[in-house]
Amino acid sequence: MAYIIDGKALSQKIRLDIKKETEQLKNQYGKIPGLAVIIAGEDPASKVYVKNKILACQEAGFFSVHRQFGADVDAETLIRTIIELNADDNIDGILVQLPLPKPLDGDAILPFIDVRKDVDGLSAFQQGLLLQGTPDLISCTPNGVIELIKSAGKEMSGKNAVVIGRSNMVGKPMAMLLLRENATVTVCHSKTENLKETVKNADIVVAAIGKAKFVTADMIKDGAVVIDVGMNSVDGKLCGDVDFENVKEKASAITPVPGGVGPMTITMLLKNTLQSFKRKVGASL
Ligand code: NAP
């Protein structure tokens, strides 16, 4: 039976460190990190995420700004808000909660965020730095996954890692981060042939698909590390992309859903905001 990687506990520990460092920096520089969250529309899941992000900021001792717009907001209004926040010296991180309601197009709006305040790490600049091997603000979810694997004491160097999913938010930066840890990385997607055989060869599996219980025990090598990024609603309950109950019998370590990757994503957002703030005040990174 696998070691269950407790993302909530790890998250609490890192958030406490961030809070302590924030207090020290406040004493030293007389300023605190600031995060601005922009949300459009009334999607219930998005509203919960935003509430949790604001709450996490408050607990860490950060300043936070929450800009809520209706679903009918136009792109110009959102862009104007971003430009104002770019110029606001109290704000170190700006994020636009995704997905945006239709017909708003995130690809046309997100590029207006100052790349040094892009704490979601989604801009071409931040993703380009990661691709070049000199990351700055790393995409939060994959960064959290690396911390979870490290916390379980699992070696990545030289191991076969398979990432299922190739989104800009999770799959692609995940592959780059695993490569930085010297894993041999394969990325699978909806067109992959022999997916089961490929996953079965993996020492580390990261599932970021968006399909409940997609990864089953027969796809998993004995002793593999299995990280479940998926968040699916099944009969009103949160469910991952991995068939947790059966896979945990074969894996050596596994993250649960909820309580695995999810809490770490917000923690990495705090980490990025703190990093952006430290650069601004000239503190060592
Ligand atoms: P996405 O943009 O929809 O990407 C899904 C990926 O899965 C795509 O690359 C897709 O392949 C691949 N895929 C779909 N069906 C497949 C199949 N049958 N076989 C192999 N690959 C398949 O989703 P995302 O934004 O990366 O998110 C993935 C999951 O993670 C979702 O459940 C999301 O809610 C969750 N998530 C969780 C967190 C967190 O904090 N825990 C954060 C972000 C996302 P193609 O590219 O070929 O279409």
mmCIF file of C-alpha atoms and ligand atoms in Angstrom:
data_model
loop_
_atom_site.group_PDB
_atom_site.id
_atom_site.type_symbol
_atom_site.label_atom_id
_atom_site.label_comp_id
_atom_site.label_asym_id
_atom_site.label_seq_id
_atom_site.Cartn_x
_atom_site.Cartn_y
_atom_site.Cartn_z
ATOM 1 C CA MET A 1 0.000 0.000 0.000
ATOM 2 C CA ALA A 2 1.305 3.405 -1.051
ATOM 3 C CA TYR A 3 2.508 6.251 1.122
ATOM 4 C CA ILE A 4 -0.248 8.871 0.883
ATOM 5 C CA ILE A 5 1.350 12.252 0.166
ATOM 6 C CA ASP A 6 -0.453 14.800 2.332
ATOM 7 C CA GLY A 7 -0.644 17.972 0.255
ATOM 8 C CA LYS A 8 -2.578 19.773 2.953
ATOM 9 C CA ALA A 9 0.074 19.226 5.625
ATOM 10 C CA LEU A 10 2.948 20.136 3.280
ATOM 11 C CA SER A 11 1.027 23.174 2.183
ATOM 12 C CA GLN A 12 0.486 24.344 5.779
ATOM 13 C CA LYS A 13 4.172 23.960 6.540
ATOM 14 C CA ILE A 14 5.266 26.001 3.498
ATOM 15 C CA ARG A 15 2.595 28.661 4.167
ATOM 16 C CA LEU A 16 3.880 29.058 7.716
ATOM 17 C CA ASP A 17 7.414 29.625 6.355
ATOM 18 C CA ILE A 18 6.015 32.195 3.896
ATOM 19 C CA LYS A 19 4.176 33.960 6.734
ATOM 20 C CA LYS A 20 7.337 34.136 8.858
ATOM 21 C CA GLU A 21 9.388 35.467 5.965
ATOM 22 C CA THR A 22 6.683 38.043 5.190
ATOM 23 C CA GLU A 23 6.851 39.301 8.788
ATOM 24 C CA GLN A 24 10.629 39.616 8.588
ATOM 25 C CA LEU A 25 10.453 41.475 5.278
ATOM 26 C CA LYS A 26 7.764 43.776 6.662
ATOM 27 C CA ASN A 27 10.042 44.700 9.568
ATOM 28 C CA GLN A 28 12.963 45.240 7.219
ATOM 29 C CA TYR A 29 11.288 47.099 4.338
ATOM 30 C CA GLY A 30 8.035 48.420 5.843
ATOM 31 C CA LYS A 31 6.032 46.808 3.026
ATOM 32 C CA ILE A 32 4.108 43.594 2.436
ATOM 33 C CA PRO A 33 3.492 41.504 -0.715
ATOM 34 C CA GLY A 34 0.269 42.236 -2.606
ATOM 35 C CA LEU A 35 -1.826 39.983 -4.849
ATOM 36 C CA ALA A 36 -4.681 41.094 -7.105
ATOM 37 C CA VAL A 37 -7.257 38.565 -8.281
ATOM 38 C CA ILE A 38 -9.595 39.407 -11.163
ATOM 39 C CA ILE A 39 -12.702 37.329 -11.708
ATOM 40 C CA ALA A 40 -15.490 37.668 -14.246
ATOM 41 C CA GLY A 41 -18.833 35.901 -13.925
ATOM 42 C CA GLU A 42 -20.444 33.739 -11.271
ATOM 43 C CA ASP A 43 -18.987 30.277 -11.893
ATOM 44 C CA PRO A 44 -19.348 28.645 -8.442
ATOM 45 C CA ALA A 45 -16.062 26.667 -8.618
ATOM 46 C CA SER A 46 -14.106 29.775 -9.707
ATOM 47 C CA LYS A 47 -15.642 31.795 -6.870
ATOM 48 C CA VAL A 48 -14.527 29.170 -4.332
ATOM 49 C CA TYR A 49 -10.973 29.166 -5.759
ATOM 50 C CA VAL A 50 -10.806 32.956 -5.607
ATOM 51 C CA LYS A 51 -12.146 32.996 -2.038
ATOM 52 C CA ASN A 52 -9.494 30.458 -1.012
ATOM 53 C CA LYS A 53 -6.735 32.484 -2.686
ATOM 54 C CA ILE A 54 -7.786 35.680 -0.906
ATOM 55 C CA LEU A 55 -8.048 33.829 2.410
ATOM 56 C CA ALA A 56 -4.584 32.318 1.926
ATOM 57 C CA CYS A 57 -3.207 35.826 1.268
ATOM 58 C CA GLN A 58 -4.743 37.149 4.478
ATOM 59 C CA GLU A 59 -3.362 34.248 6.504
ATOM 60 C CA ALA A 60 0.125 34.793 5.049
ATOM 61 C CA GLY A 61 0.014 38.495 5.954
ATOM 62 C CA PHE A 62 -0.244 39.651 2.323
ATOM 63 C CA PHE A 63 -2.242 42.582 0.998
ATOM 64 C CA SER A 64 -4.925 41.434 -1.451
ATOM 65 C CA VAL A 65 -7.267 43.022 -3.944
ATOM 66 C CA HIS A 66 -10.293 41.213 -5.324
ATOM 67 C CA ARG A 67 -11.885 42.648 -8.488
ATOM 68 C CA GLN A 68 -15.198 40.942 -9.275
ATOM 69 C CA PHE A 69 -16.900 41.670 -12.618
ATOM 70 C CA GLY A 70 -20.149 40.411 -14.128
ATOM 71 C CA ALA A 71 -20.164 37.754 -16.849
ATOM 72 C CA ASP A 72 -21.028 40.479 -19.382
ATOM 73 C CA VAL A 73 -17.868 42.536 -18.698
ATOM 74 C CA ASP A 74 -16.028 43.515 -21.881
ATOM 75 C CA ALA A 75 -12.380 42.754 -22.621
ATOM 76 C CA GLU A 76 -11.447 46.462 -22.566
ATOM 77 C CA THR A 77 -12.595 46.816 -18.940
ATOM 78 C CA LEU A 78 -10.534 43.809 -17.858
ATOM 79 C CA ILE A 79 -7.487 45.056 -19.776
ATOM 80 C CA ARG A 80 -7.837 48.541 -18.239
ATOM 81 C CA THR A 81 -8.001 46.937 -14.771
ATOM 82 C CA ILE A 82 -4.864 44.911 -15.479
ATOM 83 C CA ILE A 83 -2.999 48.010 -16.695
ATOM 84 C CA GLU A 84 -3.968 49.882 -13.492
ATOM 85 C CA LEU A 85 -2.769 46.976 -11.351
ATOM 86 C CA ASN A 86 0.476 46.733 -13.372
ATOM 87 C CA ALA A 87 1.201 50.323 -12.326
ATOM 88 C CA ASP A 88 0.167 49.829 -8.684
ATOM 89 C CA ASP A 89 3.290 49.564 -6.517
ATOM 90 C CA ASN A 90 1.337 47.742 -3.777
ATOM 91 C CA ILE A 91 0.635 44.854 -6.148
ATOM 92 C CA ASP A 92 3.301 42.216 -6.824
ATOM 93 C CA GLY A 93 1.122 39.555 -8.435
ATOM 94 C CA ILE A 94 -1.875 39.707 -10.743
ATOM 95 C CA LEU A 95 -3.998 36.764 -11.736
ATOM 96 C CA VAL A 96 -7.084 36.432 -13.862
ATOM 97 C CA GLN A 97 -9.218 33.518 -12.716
ATOM 98 C CA LEU A 98 -9.775 31.057 -15.583
ATOM 99 C CA PRO A 99 -11.865 30.054 -17.390
ATOM 100 C CA LEU A 100 -13.282 33.430 -18.422
ATOM 101 C CA PRO A 101 -16.961 33.469 -19.427
ATOM 102 C CA LYS A 102 -17.594 33.359 -23.182
ATOM 103 C CA PRO A 103 -16.977 35.201 -25.467
ATOM 104 C CA LEU A 104 -14.008 36.578 -23.465
ATOM 105 C CA ASP A 105 -10.707 35.143 -24.689
ATOM 106 C CA GLY A 106 -8.008 34.681 -22.055
ATOM 107 C CA ASP A 107 -5.299 34.578 -24.749
ATOM 108 C CA ALA A 108 -6.218 38.143 -25.719
ATOM 109 C CA ILE A 109 -6.372 39.456 -22.121
ATOM 110 C CA LEU A 110 -3.675 37.683 -20.089
ATOM 111 C CA PRO A 111 -0.755 39.063 -22.161
ATOM 112 C CA PHE A 112 -1.511 42.518 -20.700
ATOM 113 C CA ILE A 113 -0.292 41.349 -17.266
ATOM 114 C CA ASP A 114 3.207 42.679 -16.532
ATOM 115 C CA VAL A 115 5.343 39.529 -16.939
ATOM 116 C CA ARG A 116 7.125 40.247 -13.627
ATOM 117 C CA LYS A 117 3.721 40.194 -11.887
ATOM 118 C CA ASP A 118 2.594 37.033 -13.703
ATOM 119 C CA VAL A 119 2.385 34.892 -10.556
ATOM 120 C CA ASP A 120 0.408 32.195 -12.389
ATOM 121 C CA GLY A 121 3.461 31.743 -14.617
ATOM 122 C CA LEU A 122 1.320 31.488 -17.737
ATOM 123 C CA SER A 123 2.878 34.223 -19.894
ATOM 124 C CA ALA A 124 5.055 33.369 -22.874
ATOM 125 C CA PHE A 125 7.903 35.143 -21.031
ATOM 126 C CA GLN A 126 7.681 33.060 -17.850
ATOM 127 C CA GLN A 127 7.074 29.826 -19.768
ATOM 128 C CA GLY A 128 9.985 30.715 -22.070
ATOM 129 C CA LEU A 129 12.293 31.136 -19.072
ATOM 130 C CA LEU A 130 11.247 27.705 -17.849
ATOM 131 C CA LEU A 131 11.867 26.220 -21.298
ATOM 132 C CA GLN A 132 15.355 27.739 -21.314
ATOM 133 C CA GLY A 133 16.073 26.260 -17.889
ATOM 134 C CA THR A 134 16.177 29.604 -16.065
ATOM 135 C CA PRO A 135 12.704 29.727 -14.464
ATOM 136 C CA ASP A 136 11.469 32.725 -12.483
ATOM 137 C CA LEU A 137 7.723 32.559 -11.677
ATOM 138 C CA ILE A 138 6.821 28.926 -12.327
ATOM 139 C CA SER A 139 3.302 27.770 -13.148
ATOM 140 C CA CYS A 140 1.806 26.997 -9.736
ATOM 141 C CA THR A 141 0.276 23.535 -10.124
ATOM 142 C CA PRO A 142 3.311 21.785 -11.688
ATOM 143 C CA ASN A 143 5.624 23.540 -9.251
ATOM 144 C CA GLY A 144 3.500 22.153 -6.417
ATOM 145 C CA VAL A 145 3.752 18.663 -7.916
ATOM 146 C CA ILE A 146 7.561 18.786 -7.773
ATOM 147 C CA GLU A 147 7.403 19.816 -4.102
ATOM 148 C CA LEU A 148 5.029 16.925 -3.370
ATOM 149 C CA ILE A 149 7.337 14.365 -5.002
ATOM 150 C CA LYS A 150 10.333 15.772 -3.102
ATOM 151 C CA SER A 151 8.400 15.721 0.181
ATOM 152 C CA ALA A 152 7.856 11.975 -0.253
ATOM 153 C CA GLY A 153 11.634 11.532 -0.587
ATOM 154 C CA LYS A 154 11.255 10.156 -4.101
ATOM 155 C CA GLU A 155 14.141 10.374 -6.533
ATOM 156 C CA MET A 156 13.381 11.933 -9.930
ATOM 157 C CA SER A 157 16.840 11.936 -11.472
ATOM 158 C CA GLY A 158 17.200 9.229 -14.126
ATOM 159 C CA LYS A 159 13.631 7.994 -13.646
ATOM 160 C CA ASN A 160 11.035 7.512 -16.365
ATOM 161 C CA ALA A 161 8.331 10.135 -15.858
ATOM 162 C CA VAL A 162 5.105 10.163 -17.845
ATOM 163 C CA VAL A 163 2.892 13.244 -17.889
ATOM 164 C CA ILE A 164 -0.623 12.661 -19.203
ATOM 165 C CA GLY A 165 -1.916 15.983 -20.555
ATOM 166 C CA ARG A 166 -0.149 18.746 -22.503
ATOM 167 C CA SER A 167 -1.930 21.959 -21.480
ATOM 168 C CA ASN A 168 0.048 25.188 -21.148
ATOM 169 C CA MET A 169 -1.098 25.455 -17.528
ATOM 170 C CA VAL A 170 -0.155 21.958 -16.329
ATOM 171 C CA GLY A 171 1.177 19.336 -18.760
ATOM 172 C CA LYS A 172 3.853 21.285 -20.641
ATOM 173 C CA PRO A 173 5.425 23.128 -17.676
ATOM 174 C CA MET A 174 5.195 19.855 -15.712
ATOM 175 C CA ALA A 175 7.297 18.110 -18.366
ATOM 176 C CA MET A 176 9.886 20.914 -18.276
ATOM 177 C CA LEU A 177 10.133 20.790 -14.467
ATOM 178 C CA LEU A 178 10.597 17.020 -14.440
ATOM 179 C CA LEU A 179 13.296 17.425 -17.090
ATOM 180 C CA ARG A 180 15.015 19.966 -14.808
ATOM 181 C CA GLU A 181 15.021 17.265 -12.139
ATOM 182 C CA ASN A 182 16.816 15.009 -14.659
ATOM 183 C CA ALA A 183 13.881 12.671 -15.229
ATOM 184 C CA THR A 184 13.418 11.114 -18.680
ATOM 185 C CA VAL A 185 10.089 12.594 -19.661
ATOM 186 C CA THR A 186 7.318 11.380 -21.958
ATOM 187 C CA VAL A 187 4.206 13.496 -22.558
ATOM 188 C CA CYS A 188 0.983 11.702 -23.468
ATOM 189 C CA HIS A 189 -2.201 13.281 -24.829
ATOM 190 C CA SER A 190 -5.458 12.348 -26.516
ATOM 191 C CA LYS A 191 -3.701 11.214 -29.708
ATOM 192 C CA THR A 192 -1.119 9.025 -27.957
ATOM 193 C CA GLU A 193 -1.040 5.441 -29.175
ATOM 194 C CA ASN A 194 -0.327 2.663 -26.664
ATOM 195 C CA LEU A 195 -0.916 5.011 -23.749
ATOM 196 C CA LYS A 196 -1.352 2.141 -21.308
ATOM 197 C CA GLU A 197 2.020 0.573 -22.205
ATOM 198 C CA THR A 198 3.747 3.952 -22.007
ATOM 199 C CA VAL A 199 2.323 4.702 -18.559
ATOM 200 C CA LYS A 200 3.156 1.189 -17.374
ATOM 201 C CA ASN A 201 6.820 1.923 -18.026
ATOM 202 C CA ALA A 202 6.764 5.010 -15.770
ATOM 203 C CA ASP A 203 8.428 5.374 -12.377
ATOM 204 C CA ILE A 204 6.565 8.664 -11.966
ATOM 205 C CA VAL A 205 3.085 9.324 -13.377
ATOM 206 C CA VAL A 206 1.471 12.767 -13.372
ATOM 207 C CA ALA A 207 -2.174 12.706 -14.466
ATOM 208 C CA ALA A 208 -3.552 16.046 -15.716
ATOM 209 C CA ILE A 209 -6.364 15.008 -18.017
ATOM 210 C CA GLY A 210 -9.702 16.070 -16.569
ATOM 211 C CA LYS A 211 -11.322 12.621 -16.763
ATOM 212 C CA ALA A 212 -12.411 10.931 -13.547
ATOM 213 C CA LYS A 213 -10.558 7.700 -12.668
ATOM 214 C CA PHE A 214 -8.863 7.605 -16.098
ATOM 215 C CA VAL A 215 -5.656 6.083 -14.697
ATOM 216 C CA THR A 216 -6.383 2.564 -13.503
ATOM 217 C CA ALA A 217 -4.284 0.070 -11.525
ATOM 218 C CA ASP A 218 -3.503 -2.070 -14.594
ATOM 219 C CA MET A 219 -1.675 0.933 -16.123
ATOM 220 C CA ILE A 220 0.660 1.352 -13.153
ATOM 221 C CA LYS A 221 4.060 -0.235 -12.598
ATOM 222 C CA ASP A 222 4.620 -1.660 -9.109
ATOM 223 C CA GLY A 223 6.178 0.991 -6.889
ATOM 224 C CA ALA A 224 5.477 3.968 -9.171
ATOM 225 C CA VAL A 225 4.884 7.453 -7.767
ATOM 226 C CA VAL A 226 1.452 8.674 -8.864
ATOM 227 C CA ILE A 227 0.458 12.339 -8.736
ATOM 228 C CA ASP A 228 -3.156 13.197 -9.465
ATOM 229 C CA VAL A 229 -3.755 16.739 -10.724
ATOM 230 C CA GLY A 230 -7.310 16.075 -11.905
ATOM 231 C CA MET A 231 -10.304 17.783 -10.387
ATOM 232 C CA ASN A 232 -13.581 16.321 -11.613
ATOM 233 C CA SER A 233 -17.027 16.593 -10.142
ATOM 234 C CA VAL A 234 -18.748 13.202 -9.916
ATOM 235 C CA ASP A 235 -22.195 13.160 -8.302
ATOM 236 C CA GLY A 236 -21.327 16.434 -6.612
ATOM 237 C CA LYS A 237 -18.085 15.033 -5.164
ATOM 238 C CA LEU A 238 -14.530 16.006 -6.106
ATOM 239 C CA CYS A 239 -12.718 13.146 -7.857
ATOM 240 C CA GLY A 240 -9.246 12.924 -9.407
ATOM 241 C CA ASP A 241 -8.027 11.482 -12.707
ATOM 242 C CA VAL A 242 -6.681 8.414 -10.894
ATOM 243 C CA ASP A 243 -8.613 5.424 -9.572
ATOM 244 C CA PHE A 244 -7.148 6.120 -6.125
ATOM 245 C CA GLU A 245 -8.533 3.123 -4.221
ATOM 246 C CA ASN A 246 -7.019 0.544 -6.590
ATOM 247 C CA VAL A 247 -3.900 2.419 -7.717
ATOM 248 C CA LYS A 248 -2.760 2.996 -4.117
ATOM 249 C CA GLU A 249 -2.316 -0.776 -3.785
ATOM 250 C CA LYS A 250 0.366 -0.752 -6.516
ATOM 251 C CA ALA A 251 2.027 2.651 -6.201
ATOM 252 C CA SER A 252 4.778 3.427 -3.691
ATOM 253 C CA ALA A 253 3.419 6.964 -3.163
ATOM 254 C CA ILE A 254 0.249 8.703 -4.306
ATOM 255 C CA THR A 255 -1.599 11.990 -3.844
ATOM 256 C CA PRO A 256 -5.280 11.946 -2.859
ATOM 257 C CA VAL A 257 -8.014 14.167 -4.299
ATOM 258 C CA PRO A 258 -8.920 16.288 -2.426
ATOM 259 C CA GLY A 259 -5.929 17.020 -0.198
ATOM 260 C CA GLY A 260 -3.084 16.483 -2.653
ATOM 261 C CA VAL A 261 -2.165 18.840 -5.481
ATOM 262 C CA GLY A 262 -5.007 21.344 -4.915
ATOM 263 C CA PRO A 263 -3.740 22.997 -1.684
ATOM 264 C CA MET A 264 -0.211 23.156 -3.113
ATOM 265 C CA THR A 265 -1.350 25.181 -6.119
ATOM 266 C CA ILE A 266 -2.427 28.084 -3.892
ATOM 267 C CA THR A 267 0.728 27.733 -1.801
ATOM 268 C CA MET A 268 2.902 28.083 -4.904
ATOM 269 C CA LEU A 269 0.877 31.172 -5.842
ATOM 270 C CA LEU A 270 1.843 32.706 -2.489
ATOM 271 C CA LYS A 271 5.462 31.684 -3.091
ATOM 272 C CA ASN A 272 5.490 33.389 -6.499
ATOM 273 C CA THR A 273 3.904 36.557 -5.083
ATOM 274 C CA LEU A 274 6.505 36.656 -2.314
ATOM 275 C CA GLN A 275 9.279 36.163 -4.881
ATOM 276 C CA SER A 276 7.969 39.007 -7.053
ATOM 277 C CA PHE A 277 7.792 41.239 -3.940
ATOM 278 C CA LYS A 278 11.340 40.336 -2.898
ATOM 279 C CA ARG A 279 12.648 41.309 -6.309
ATOM 280 C CA LYS A 280 10.818 44.645 -6.075
ATOM 281 C CA VAL A 281 12.249 45.584 -2.672
ATOM 282 C CA GLY A 282 15.700 44.233 -3.502
ATOM 283 C CA ALA A 283 15.687 41.371 -0.986
ATOM 284 C CA SER A 284 17.775 38.325 -1.861
ATOM 285 C CA LEU A 285 15.697 35.694 -3.693
HETATM 286 P P1 NAP B 1 -6.931 20.649 -20.326
HETATM 287 O O1 NAP B 1 -6.380 21.949 -20.776
HETATM 288 O O2 NAP B 1 -8.313 20.273 -20.684
HETATM 289 O O3 NAP B 1 -5.927 19.506 -20.843
HETATM 290 C C1 NAP B 1 -6.257 18.152 -20.709
HETATM 291 C C2 NAP B 1 -5.191 17.319 -21.374
HETATM 292 O O4 NAP B 1 -5.566 15.948 -21.239
HETATM 293 C C3 NAP B 1 -5.021 17.610 -22.866
HETATM 294 O O5 NAP B 1 -3.665 17.735 -23.187
HETATM 295 C C4 NAP B 1 -5.650 16.395 -23.536
HETATM 296 O O6 NAP B 1 -5.033 16.007 -24.740
HETATM 297 C C5 NAP B 1 -5.415 15.320 -22.483
HETATM 298 N N1 NAP B 1 -6.393 14.249 -22.660
HETATM 299 C C6 NAP B 1 -7.734 14.346 -22.730
HETATM 300 N N2 NAP B 1 -8.284 13.155 -22.937
HETATM 301 C C7 NAP B 1 -7.262 12.275 -23.010
HETATM 302 C C8 NAP B 1 -7.176 10.889 -23.232
HETATM 303 N N3 NAP B 1 -8.282 10.133 -23.427
HETATM 304 N N4 NAP B 1 -5.962 10.307 -23.224
HETATM 305 C C9 NAP B 1 -4.850 11.033 -23.033
HETATM 306 N N5 NAP B 1 -4.863 12.372 -22.816
HETATM 307 C C10 NAP B 1 -6.056 12.973 -22.820
HETATM 308 O O7 NAP B 1 -6.841 20.512 -18.753
HETATM 309 P P2 NAP B 1 -5.789 21.132 -17.675
HETATM 310 O O8 NAP B 1 -6.064 22.557 -17.491
HETATM 311 O O9 NAP B 1 -4.421 20.683 -18.009
HETATM 312 O O10 NAP B 1 -6.282 20.364 -16.373
HETATM 313 C C11 NAP B 1 -6.269 18.964 -16.274
HETATM 314 C C12 NAP B 1 -6.987 18.538 -15.015
HETATM 315 O O11 NAP B 1 -6.308 19.106 -13.903
HETATM 316 C C13 NAP B 1 -8.429 19.040 -14.889
HETATM 317 O O12 NAP B 1 -9.178 18.098 -14.171
HETATM 318 C C14 NAP B 1 -8.299 20.305 -14.073
HETATM 319 O O13 NAP B 1 -9.483 20.616 -13.359
HETATM 320 C C15 NAP B 1 -7.193 19.901 -13.132
HETATM 321 N N6 NAP B 1 -6.431 21.019 -12.564
HETATM 322 C C16 NAP B 1 -6.199 20.974 -11.238
HETATM 323 C C17 NAP B 1 -5.463 21.963 -10.645
HETATM 324 C C18 NAP B 1 -5.211 21.881 -9.172
HETATM 325 O O14 NAP B 1 -4.846 22.860 -8.565
HETATM 326 N N7 NAP B 1 -5.371 20.702 -8.569
HETATM 327 C C19 NAP B 1 -4.963 23.018 -11.398
HETATM 328 C C20 NAP B 1 -5.173 23.021 -12.779
HETATM 329 C C21 NAP B 1 -5.920 21.996 -13.352
HETATM 330 P P3 NAP B 1 -5.089 16.904 -26.076
HETATM 331 O O15 NAP B 1 -4.089 18.016 -25.846
HETATM 332 O O16 NAP B 1 -4.679 15.976 -27.152
HETATM 333 O O17 NAP B 1 -6.498 17.403 -26.190
#
